[in-house]
CSV table of C-alpha atoms in Angstrom, one decimal:
chain,number,residue,atom,x,y,z
A,53,MET,CA,-137.5,111.4,97.4
A,54,THR,CA,-140.6,109.3,97.1
A,55,CYS,CA,-140.1,105.9,98.6
A,56,VAL,CA,-140.6,102.9,96.3
A,57,SER,CA,-141.5,99.2,96.7
A,58,LEU,CA,-138.6,96.9,97.0
A,59,SER,CA,-140.6,93.6,96.3
A,60,LEU,CA,-139.0,91.6,93.5
A,61,PRO,CA,-141.2,90.8,90.5
A,62,GLN,CA,-143.0,87.5,90.7
A,63,ALA,CA,-141.4,84.4,89.4
A,64,GLY,CA,-142.4,81.2,87.7
A,65,VAL,CA,-145.2,82.3,85.5
A,66,ARG,CA,-144.6,82.3,81.8
A,67,ALA,CA,-146.6,84.7,79.6
A,68,GLU,CA,-148.4,83.6,76.5
A,69,GLY,CA,-146.0,83.3,73.4
A,70,SER,CA,-143.3,81.9,75.7
A,71,ALA,CA,-140.3,80.1,74.0
A,72,GLY,CA,-140.3,76.3,73.6
A,73,ARG,CA,-138.7,73.9,75.8
A,74,GLY,CA,-135.0,74.4,76.1
A,75,GLU,CA,-135.1,77.9,74.8
A,76,ASP,CA,-135.1,81.2,76.6
A,77,ARG,CA,-137.6,83.6,75.5
A,78,ASP,CA,-135.1,86.5,75.7
A,79,THR,CA,-133.0,84.8,73.0
A,80,THR,CA,-135.7,84.7,70.3
A,81,SER,CA,-136.1,87.5,67.8
A,82,ALA,CA,-139.4,88.4,69.3
A,83,GLY,CA,-137.7,88.4,72.8
A,84,GLN,CA,-134.9,90.6,71.6
A,85,ALA,CA,-137.5,93.1,70.2
A,86,ARG,CA,-139.5,93.1,73.4
A,87,LEU,CA,-136.4,93.6,75.4
A,88,GLY,CA,-135.4,96.6,73.3
A,89,ASP,CA,-138.9,98.1,73.9
A,90,LEU,CA,-138.6,97.5,77.6
A,91,VAL,CA,-135.2,99.2,77.7
A,92,GLN,CA,-136.6,102.3,75.8
A,93,ARG,CA,-139.6,102.4,78.2
A,94,ALA,CA,-137.2,102.5,81.2
A,95,ARG,CA,-135.1,105.1,79.6
A,96,ASP,CA,-138.2,107.2,79.0
A,97,VAL,CA,-139.4,106.8,82.6
A,98,TYR,CA,-136.0,107.8,84.0
A,99,ARG,CA,-135.7,110.7,81.7
A,100,ARG,CA,-139.1,112.0,82.9
A,101,ARG,CA,-138.1,111.2,86.5
A,102,ASP,CA,-134.8,113.2,86.2
A,103,SER,CA,-136.8,116.1,84.7
A,104,VAL,CA,-139.3,116.2,87.6
A,105,ASP,CA,-136.6,115.7,90.1
A,106,ALA,CA,-134.7,118.6,88.7
A,107,GLN,CA,-137.9,120.8,89.3
A,108,ARG,CA,-138.3,119.4,92.7
A,109,ARG,CA,-134.7,119.7,94.0
A,110,PRO,CA,-134.4,123.4,94.4
A,111,LEU,CA,-137.7,123.7,96.0
A,112,ALA,CA,-136.7,121.0,98.5
A,113,LEU,CA,-133.4,122.7,99.1
A,114,GLU,CA,-135.4,125.8,99.9
A,115,ARG,CA,-138.1,124.0,101.9
A,116,ASP,CA,-135.9,121.9,104.2
A,117,PRO,CA,-133.9,124.7,105.8
A,118,LEU,CA,-137.1,126.9,106.0
A,119,ALA,CA,-138.9,124.0,108.0
A,120,ILE,CA,-136.0,123.7,110.3
A,121,ARG,CA,-135.9,127.6,110.8
A,122,ILE,CA,-139.6,127.5,111.7
A,123,THR,CA,-139.2,124.7,114.1
A,124,LYS,CA,-136.4,126.7,115.9
A,125,LEU,CA,-138.5,129.8,115.9
A,126,GLN,CA,-141.3,127.9,117.5
A,127,GLY,CA,-139.0,126.4,120.1
A,128,LEU,CA,-137.7,129.9,120.8
A,129,GLY,CA,-141.3,131.1,121.1
A,130,ARG,CA,-142.1,128.4,123.8
A,131,GLU,CA,-139.0,129.5,125.7
A,132,MET,CA,-140.2,133.0,125.5
A,133,VAL,CA,-143.6,132.0,126.9
A,134,ALA,CA,-142.0,130.3,129.8
A,135,THR,CA,-139.8,133.2,130.5
A,136,LEU,CA,-142.8,135.7,130.4
A,137,ALA,CA,-144.6,133.5,132.8
A,138,LYS,CA,-141.7,133.7,135.3
A,139,LEU,CA,-141.4,137.5,134.8
A,140,ASN,CA,-145.2,138.0,135.5
A,141,ARG,CA,-144.9,136.0,138.6
A,142,HIS,CA,-141.9,138.0,139.7
A,143,ALA,CA,-143.6,141.3,139.0
A,144,GLN,CA,-146.6,140.1,141.0
A,145,MET,CA,-144.5,139.2,143.9
A,146,VAL,CA,-142.8,142.7,143.8
A,147,ASN,CA,-146.0,144.4,143.6
A,148,ASN,CA,-147.3,142.5,146.6
A,149,ASN,CA,-144.3,143.5,148.6
A,150,LEU,CA,-144.7,147.2,147.5
A,151,GLN,CA,-148.4,147.2,148.7
A,152,ASN,CA,-147.0,146.3,152.1
A,153,ALA,CA,-143.8,148.5,152.1
A,154,GLN,CA,-143.3,151.5,154.2
A,155,GLY,CA,-140.7,154.3,154.3
A,156,ASN,CA,-137.4,153.7,152.7
A,157,ASP,CA,-138.5,150.2,151.4
A,158,VAL,CA,-140.9,151.7,148.8
A,159,PHE,CA,-138.6,153.4,146.4
A,160,PRO,CA,-136.4,150.3,145.7
A,161,LEU,CA,-139.4,148.3,145.2
A,162,ARG,CA,-140.9,150.6,142.7
A,163,ARG,CA,-137.7,150.8,140.7
A,164,GLN,CA,-137.5,147.1,140.8
A,165,LEU,CA,-141.1,146.8,139.5
A,166,ARG,CA,-140.5,149.2,136.7
A,167,ALA,CA,-137.4,147.2,135.7
A,168,VAL,CA,-139.4,144.0,135.6
A,169,GLN,CA,-142.2,145.6,133.7
A,170,GLY,CA,-139.7,147.0,131.2
A,171,GLU,CA,-138.4,143.4,130.6
A,172,ILE,CA,-141.9,142.1,130.2
A,173,GLU,CA,-142.7,144.9,127.6
A,174,ASN,CA,-139.4,144.1,125.8
A,175,LEU,CA,-140.0,140.4,125.8
A,176,GLU,CA,-143.6,140.9,124.5
A,177,LEU,CA,-142.1,142.8,121.6
A,178,GLN,CA,-139.7,140.1,120.9
A,179,MET,CA,-142.5,137.5,121.0
A,180,ARG,CA,-144.7,139.5,118.5
A,181,ALA,CA,-141.7,139.7,116.2
A,182,ASN,CA,-141.0,136.0,116.6
A,183,ASN,CA,-144.5,135.2,115.8
A,184,ASP,CA,-144.6,137.4,112.8
A,185,LEU,CA,-141.5,135.5,111.5
A,186,ILE,CA,-143.3,132.2,112.1
A,187,ASP,CA,-146.4,133.3,110.3
A,188,VAL,CA,-144.3,134.5,107.3
A,189,GLY,CA,-142.3,131.2,107.4
A,190,ILE,CA,-145.4,129.0,107.5
A,191,ALA,CA,-147.0,130.8,104.7
A,192,ASP,CA,-143.8,130.4,102.6
A,193,LEU,CA,-143.5,126.8,103.6
A,194,LYS,CA,-147.2,126.2,102.6
A,195,THR,CA,-146.4,127.7,99.1
A,196,LEU,CA,-143.3,125.4,98.7
A,197,ASP,CA,-145.4,122.4,99.8
A,198,ASN,CA,-148.1,123.2,97.4
A,199,GLN,CA,-145.5,123.4,94.5
A,200,ILE,CA,-143.7,120.1,95.7
A,201,ALA,CA,-146.9,118.1,96.2
A,202,PRO,CA,-147.8,117.6,92.5
A,203,LEU,CA,-144.1,116.8,91.8
A,204,ASP,CA,-144.1,114.1,94.5
A,205,LYS,CA,-147.3,112.6,92.9
A,206,GLU,CA,-145.8,112.5,89.5
A,207,LEU,CA,-142.6,110.8,90.9
A,208,ALA,CA,-144.8,108.2,92.6
A,209,ARG,CA,-146.6,107.6,89.3
A,210,LEU,CA,-143.3,107.3,87.5
A,211,TRP,CA,-142.0,104.7,90.0
A,212,THR,CA,-145.2,102.7,89.5
A,213,ASP,CA,-144.3,102.8,85.7
A,214,ILE,CA,-140.7,101.6,86.3
A,215,GLU,CA,-141.9,98.8,88.5
A,216,GLU,CA,-144.3,97.6,85.7
A,217,VAL,CA,-141.4,97.7,83.2
A,218,ARG,CA,-139.4,95.6,85.7
A,219,GLU,CA,-142.2,93.1,85.7
A,220,GLY,CA,-142.0,93.0,82.0
A,221,TRP,CA,-138.2,92.6,82.2
A,222,THR,CA,-138.4,89.8,84.7
A,223,ASP,CA,-141.2,88.0,82.7
A,224,LEU,CA,-138.9,88.1,79.6
A,225,ARG,CA,-135.4,87.5,81.0
A,226,GLU,CA,-136.5,85.1,83.8
A,227,PRO,CA,-133.7,85.5,86.3
A,228,ALA,CA,-135.5,83.1,88.8
A,229,GLU,CA,-135.7,80.4,86.1
A,230,LYS,CA,-132.1,80.9,85.1
A,231,PHE,CA,-131.0,80.9,88.8
A,232,ALA,CA,-132.9,77.7,89.5
A,233,ARG,CA,-131.3,75.7,86.8
A,234,GLY,CA,-127.9,77.0,87.9
A,235,ASP,CA,-127.2,79.5,85.0
A,236,TYR,CA,-125.8,82.0,87.5
A,237,GLU,CA,-123.5,83.7,84.9
A,238,ALA,CA,-126.6,84.2,82.7
A,239,VAL,CA,-128.3,85.9,85.6
A,240,PHE,CA,-125.3,88.1,86.1
A,241,GLU,CA,-125.1,89.1,82.4
A,242,ALA,CA,-128.9,89.9,82.3
A,243,VAL,CA,-128.9,92.0,85.5
A,244,ASP,CA,-125.8,93.8,84.5
A,245,ASP,CA,-127.2,94.6,81.1
A,246,TRP,CA,-130.6,95.9,82.7
A,247,GLN,CA,-128.9,98.0,85.4
A,248,GLN,CA,-127.3,100.1,82.6
A,249,THR,CA,-130.8,101.4,82.4
A,250,ASP,CA,-132.6,100.8,85.6
A,251,LEU,CA,-130.0,102.3,88.0
A,252,LEU,CA,-132.2,102.3,91.2
A,253,TRP,CA,-133.3,98.7,91.5
A,254,PRO,CA,-132.0,97.0,94.7
A,255,GLY,CA,-133.4,93.8,93.7
A,256,GLY,CA,-130.9,93.6,90.9
A,257,TYR,CA,-128.1,93.5,93.6
A,258,HIS,CA,-130.0,90.7,95.4
A,259,TRP,CA,-129.8,88.5,92.3
A,260,LYS,CA,-126.1,89.2,92.0
A,261,ALA,CA,-125.6,88.5,95.6
A,262,LEU,CA,-127.3,85.1,95.4
A,263,CYS,CA,-125.4,84.2,92.2
A,264,ALA,CA,-122.1,85.2,93.7
A,265,TYR,CA,-122.9,83.1,96.7
A,266,GLU,CA,-123.7,80.0,94.7
A,267,LEU,CA,-120.4,80.5,92.7
A,268,GLY,CA,-118.6,80.5,96.1
A,269,ASP,CA,-117.5,84.2,96.1
A,270,ILE,CA,-118.8,85.2,99.5
A,271,THR,CA,-116.9,88.5,99.4
A,272,GLU,CA,-118.5,89.6,96.2
A,273,ALA,CA,-121.9,88.4,97.5
A,274,GLU,CA,-121.5,90.7,100.5
A,275,THR,CA,-120.5,93.5,98.3
A,276,HIS,CA,-123.7,93.1,96.2
A,277,ALA,CA,-125.9,92.7,99.3
A,278,ASN,CA,-124.5,95.9,100.7
A,279,LYS,CA,-125.1,97.8,97.5
A,280,ALA,CA,-128.6,96.8,97.6
A,281,GLU,CA,-129.1,98.1,101.1
A,282,ASP,CA,-127.1,101.3,100.4
A,283,LEU,CA,-129.2,102.1,97.3
A,284,ARG,CA,-132.5,101.4,99.3
A,285,THR,CA,-131.6,103.5,102.3
A,286,LYS,CA,-129.3,106.2,100.9
A,287,GLU,CA,-130.4,106.7,97.4
A,288,LEU,CA,-134.2,105.9,97.7
A,289,GLY,CA,-134.5,107.3,101.3
A,290,MET,CA,-136.1,104.0,102.5
A,291,THR,CA,-135.8,104.0,106.2
A,292,ASP,CA,-138.0,100.9,107.1
A,293,PRO,CA,-136.3,97.5,106.9
A,294,VAL,CA,-137.6,95.1,104.2
A,295,SER,CA,-137.4,91.3,104.3
A,296,GLU,CA,-135.6,90.7,101.1
A,297,SER,CA,-132.6,92.8,102.1
A,298,GLU,CA,-132.6,91.3,105.7
A,299,ALA,CA,-132.7,87.7,104.2
A,300,VAL,CA,-129.9,88.2,101.7
A,301,LEU,CA,-127.5,89.8,104.1
A,302,ALA,CA,-128.3,87.0,106.6
A,303,LEU,CA,-127.6,84.4,104.0
A,304,VAL,CA,-124.2,85.9,103.3
A,305,HIS,CA,-123.3,86.6,107.0
A,306,MET,CA,-124.3,83.1,108.0
A,307,LYS,CA,-121.8,81.7,105.4
A,308,MET,CA,-119.1,84.1,106.6
A,309,GLY,CA,-119.5,82.7,110.2
A,310,GLY,CA,-117.6,83.9,113.2
A,311,LYS,CA,-118.7,87.3,114.4
A,312,TYR,CA,-121.2,87.5,111.5
A,313,ALA,CA,-123.1,84.5,112.6
A,314,ALA,CA,-124.9,86.4,115.4
A,315,ARG,CA,-125.8,89.3,113.0
A,316,ALA,CA,-127.2,86.6,110.6
A,317,LYS,CA,-129.5,85.2,113.2
A,318,ASP,CA,-130.8,88.5,114.0
A,319,ARG,CA,-131.5,89.5,110.5
A,320,PHE,CA,-133.2,86.2,109.8
A,321,SER,CA,-135.5,86.8,112.7
A,322,LYS,CA,-136.2,90.4,111.4
A,323,ALA,CA,-136.8,88.9,107.9
A,324,LEU,CA,-139.3,86.4,109.2
A,325,ARG,CA,-141.1,89.1,111.2
A,326,LEU,CA,-141.3,91.3,108.1
A,327,SER,CA,-142.3,88.4,105.7
A,328,ASN,CA,-145.1,87.4,108.0
A,329,LYS,CA,-146.5,90.9,107.8
A,330,GLU,CA,-145.9,91.2,104.0
A,331,PRO,CA,-145.3,87.7,102.5
A,332,SER,CA,-142.4,87.4,100.0
A,333,TRP,CA,-141.6,84.2,98.1
A,334,PHE,CA,-138.1,85.6,97.6
A,335,THR,CA,-137.5,86.0,101.3
A,336,ASN,CA,-138.7,82.6,102.3
A,337,PHE,CA,-136.6,81.0,99.6
A,338,VAL,CA,-133.4,82.8,100.6
A,339,MET,CA,-133.9,81.8,104.2
A,340,GLY,CA,-134.7,78.1,103.1
A,341,ARG,CA,-131.5,78.1,100.9
A,342,SER,CA,-129.4,79.2,103.9
A,343,TYR,CA,-130.9,76.6,106.2
A,344,ALA,CA,-130.4,73.9,103.5
A,345,GLU,CA,-126.5,74.3,104.1
A,346,ARG,CA,-126.8,72.6,107.4
A,347,GLU,CA,-128.3,69.2,108.1
A,348,THR,CA,-129.2,70.4,111.5
A,349,ASP,CA,-131.5,72.9,110.0
A,350,ALA,CA,-133.0,70.7,107.3
A,351,THR,CA,-136.5,70.8,108.9
A,352,ARG,CA,-136.3,74.7,109.0
A,353,ALA,CA,-135.2,74.7,105.4
A,354,LYS,CA,-138.1,72.6,104.4
A,355,VAL,CA,-140.6,74.9,106.3
A,356,GLU,CA,-139.2,78.0,104.6
A,357,LEU,CA,-139.1,76.6,101.1
A,358,GLU,CA,-142.6,75.3,101.4
A,359,ARG,CA,-143.7,78.8,102.5
A,360,SER,CA,-142.1,80.3,99.5
A,361,LEU,CA,-144.1,78.0,97.3
A,362,LYS,CA,-147.3,78.8,99.2
A,363,VAL,CA,-146.7,82.4,98.5
A,364,LYS,CA,-145.8,81.9,94.9
A,365,PRO,CA,-146.7,78.2,93.7
A,366,LYS,CA,-144.3,76.6,91.4
A,367,ASN,CA,-141.6,79.3,91.8
A,368,PRO,CA,-138.6,77.7,90.4
A,369,CYS,CA,-136.0,78.7,93.0
A,370,ALA,CA,-137.9,77.1,95.9
A,371,THR,CA,-138.9,74.2,93.6
A,372,VAL,CA,-135.4,73.2,92.9
A,373,TRP,CA,-134.1,73.6,96.2
A,374,LEU,CA,-136.9,71.9,98.0
A,375,ALA,CA,-136.2,68.9,95.5
A,376,ARG,CA,-132.5,69.0,96.4
A,377,LEU,CA,-133.3,68.9,100.1
A,378,GLN,CA,-135.6,65.9,99.6
A,379,THR,CA,-132.8,64.0,97.7
A,380,THR,CA,-129.9,65.0,100.0
A,381,ALA,CA,-131.2,65.3,103.5
A,382,LYS,CA,-130.8,62.6,106.0
A,383,LYS,CA,-133.8,63.4,108.2
A,384,GLU,CA,-136.7,61.1,107.4
A,385,THR,CA,-139.2,63.9,107.9
A,386,VAL,CA,-137.5,65.9,105.3
A,387,ARG,CA,-136.2,63.3,102.9
A,388,ASP,CA,-138.4,62.3,100.1
A,389,VAL,CA,-136.2,60.9,97.3
A,390,ALA,CA,-139.0,59.9,94.9
A,391,ALA,CA,-140.7,63.2,94.9
A,392,GLY,CA,-137.5,65.2,94.7
A,393,THR,CA,-136.2,63.1,91.9
A,394,GLN,CA,-139.5,63.5,89.9
A,395,THR,CA,-139.3,67.3,90.3
A,396,LEU,CA,-135.7,67.4,89.2
A,397,GLU,CA,-136.4,65.2,86.2
A,398,ALA,CA,-139.4,67.5,85.1
A,399,MET,CA,-137.1,70.6,85.5
A,400,TRP,CA,-134.3,68.9,83.5
A,401,THR,CA,-136.6,68.1,80.7
A,402,GLU,CA,-138.3,71.5,80.7
A,403,SER,CA,-134.9,73.1,80.5
A,404,GLY,CA,-134.0,71.1,77.4
A,405,GLY,CA,-131.2,69.2,79.3
A,406,ARG,CA,-128.8,72.0,78.8
A,407,SER,CA,-127.7,73.1,82.3
A,408,TRP,CA,-124.9,71.1,83.8
A,409,ARG,CA,-125.5,72.3,87.3
A,410,LEU,CA,-129.2,71.3,87.3
A,411,GLY,CA,-128.2,68.0,85.6
A,412,TYR,CA,-125.7,67.3,88.5
A,413,PHE,CA,-128.5,67.9,91.0
A,414,LEU,CA,-130.4,65.2,89.2
A,415,VAL,CA,-127.4,63.0,89.2
A,416,GLU,CA,-127.4,63.3,93.0
A,417,ALA,CA,-131.0,62.3,93.1
A,418,TYR,CA,-130.4,59.2,91.0
A,419,VAL,CA,-127.6,58.1,93.3
A,420,ALA,CA,-129.8,58.8,96.3
A,421,ALA,CA,-132.6,56.7,94.6
A,422,ASN,CA,-130.1,53.9,93.9
A,423,ARG,CA,-130.6,54.4,90.2
A,424,LYS,CA,-127.0,53.9,89.3
A,425,ALA,CA,-127.4,53.2,85.7
A,426,ASP,CA,-129.4,56.5,85.2
A,427,ALA,CA,-126.9,58.3,87.3
A,428,GLU,CA,-123.9,57.0,85.2
A,429,THR,CA,-125.6,57.9,82.0
A,430,LEU,CA,-126.6,61.4,83.0
A,431,TRP,CA,-123.2,62.0,84.6
A,432,LYS,CA,-121.5,61.6,81.3
A,433,THR,CA,-123.8,64.1,79.7
A,434,VAL,CA,-123.3,66.5,82.6
A,435,LEU,CA,-119.6,66.3,82.3
A,436,ALA,CA,-119.7,67.0,78.6
A,437,LEU,CA,-121.9,70.1,79.3
A,438,ALA,CA,-119.7,71.5,82.0
A,439,PRO,CA,-117.0,74.0,81.1
A,440,ALA,CA,-113.4,72.7,81.0
A,441,GLY,CA,-112.5,74.7,84.1
A,442,GLU,CA,-115.3,73.1,86.1
A,443,GLN,CA,-114.8,69.5,85.1
A,444,SER,CA,-111.9,68.7,87.5
A,445,GLY,CA,-113.9,69.8,90.5
A,446,LEU,CA,-117.0,68.1,89.2
A,447,ARG,CA,-115.2,64.8,88.9
A,448,GLU,CA,-114.1,65.1,92.6
A,449,ARG,CA,-117.7,65.8,93.8
A,450,TYR,CA,-119.0,62.7,91.7
A,451,ALA,CA,-116.2,60.3,93.1
A,452,LYS,CA,-117.3,61.3,96.6
A,453,LEU,CA,-121.0,60.9,95.6
A,454,SER,CA,-120.5,57.5,93.9
A,455,PRO,CA,-117.3,55.8,95.0
A,456,GLY,CA,-115.8,53.5,92.4
A,457,SER,CA,-117.5,55.3,89.5
């Protein structure tokens, strides 16, 4: 099967005609119409892909065993050549002995020579037959390759088409923007809906893994991260590692700790090497998000989040987490409460003040900036926005953040 790119569509750029402040473009009537068009386009691409794959599959099933058979025949041919060389040397030795033989020694040597020569003749016949089989096999293989090549070309073109459709879906449904403001459930819903049509997108499972991680369900996060990797390697046949998968698995494993911590460090190192070769805003963001969990890694978190923003300026995921880092970190080289608060205020305003999680990030920033009145006012709004099931835990967090409130 033709390998496809794993890179996630770019984030943080709104197309012309985007929805107004506080409104998601995929909720408007125009957005819903466009989403329907994208779904239909994806279905059409998959339908054509399935048709081409159905033509390719029997050819591949015939080609692969044939290629293996030819390889084995060629190996057998090399063994025969080596055996023939040994027999020729042996015949030459017997002949030399015969030339010097006298009396009773002559007859046995002649008989021995005839036997060796018979083996040589028989082996040469086998070699010619083997070579004939190889020639026929190679001709058949070339015929199959010529039939498969245009199908592979068409599959590659179709994968380009589906990646373009994914770009359109990402532009419309904005998973990065939803994730950044803490609407993890909305990201889940959007990806679930899309995966009913786009069955072979590892990036969808990456988003699900990140959302499960933020919601505190590490087991589910690992499940989605593994699904992405299985889909990439087993279904799509991609053998080379990619930075996005390595980073997401590392994020989850680092949180799991214990025996998984060493694996996480290895995966982070691999993700960094891969992203240095092929920059990925998503990879650097995920690495920065993981490092932001630990005060001792605050500097590394800052570096990775800034790298993410260098690869894709203003991408919302790195933007919000860099702001959180600036308003919560203790290290002076990382902490910049004024800048972080300004960023979070802008994002809160841009979102229309509707996300309780993003609002709480700003509450944290106001507390860090010693803006107690602003923190208390916004806290009341955040608490009212939060679902009933979240309010108790949110109150506990706020009590620790602002004792006496």
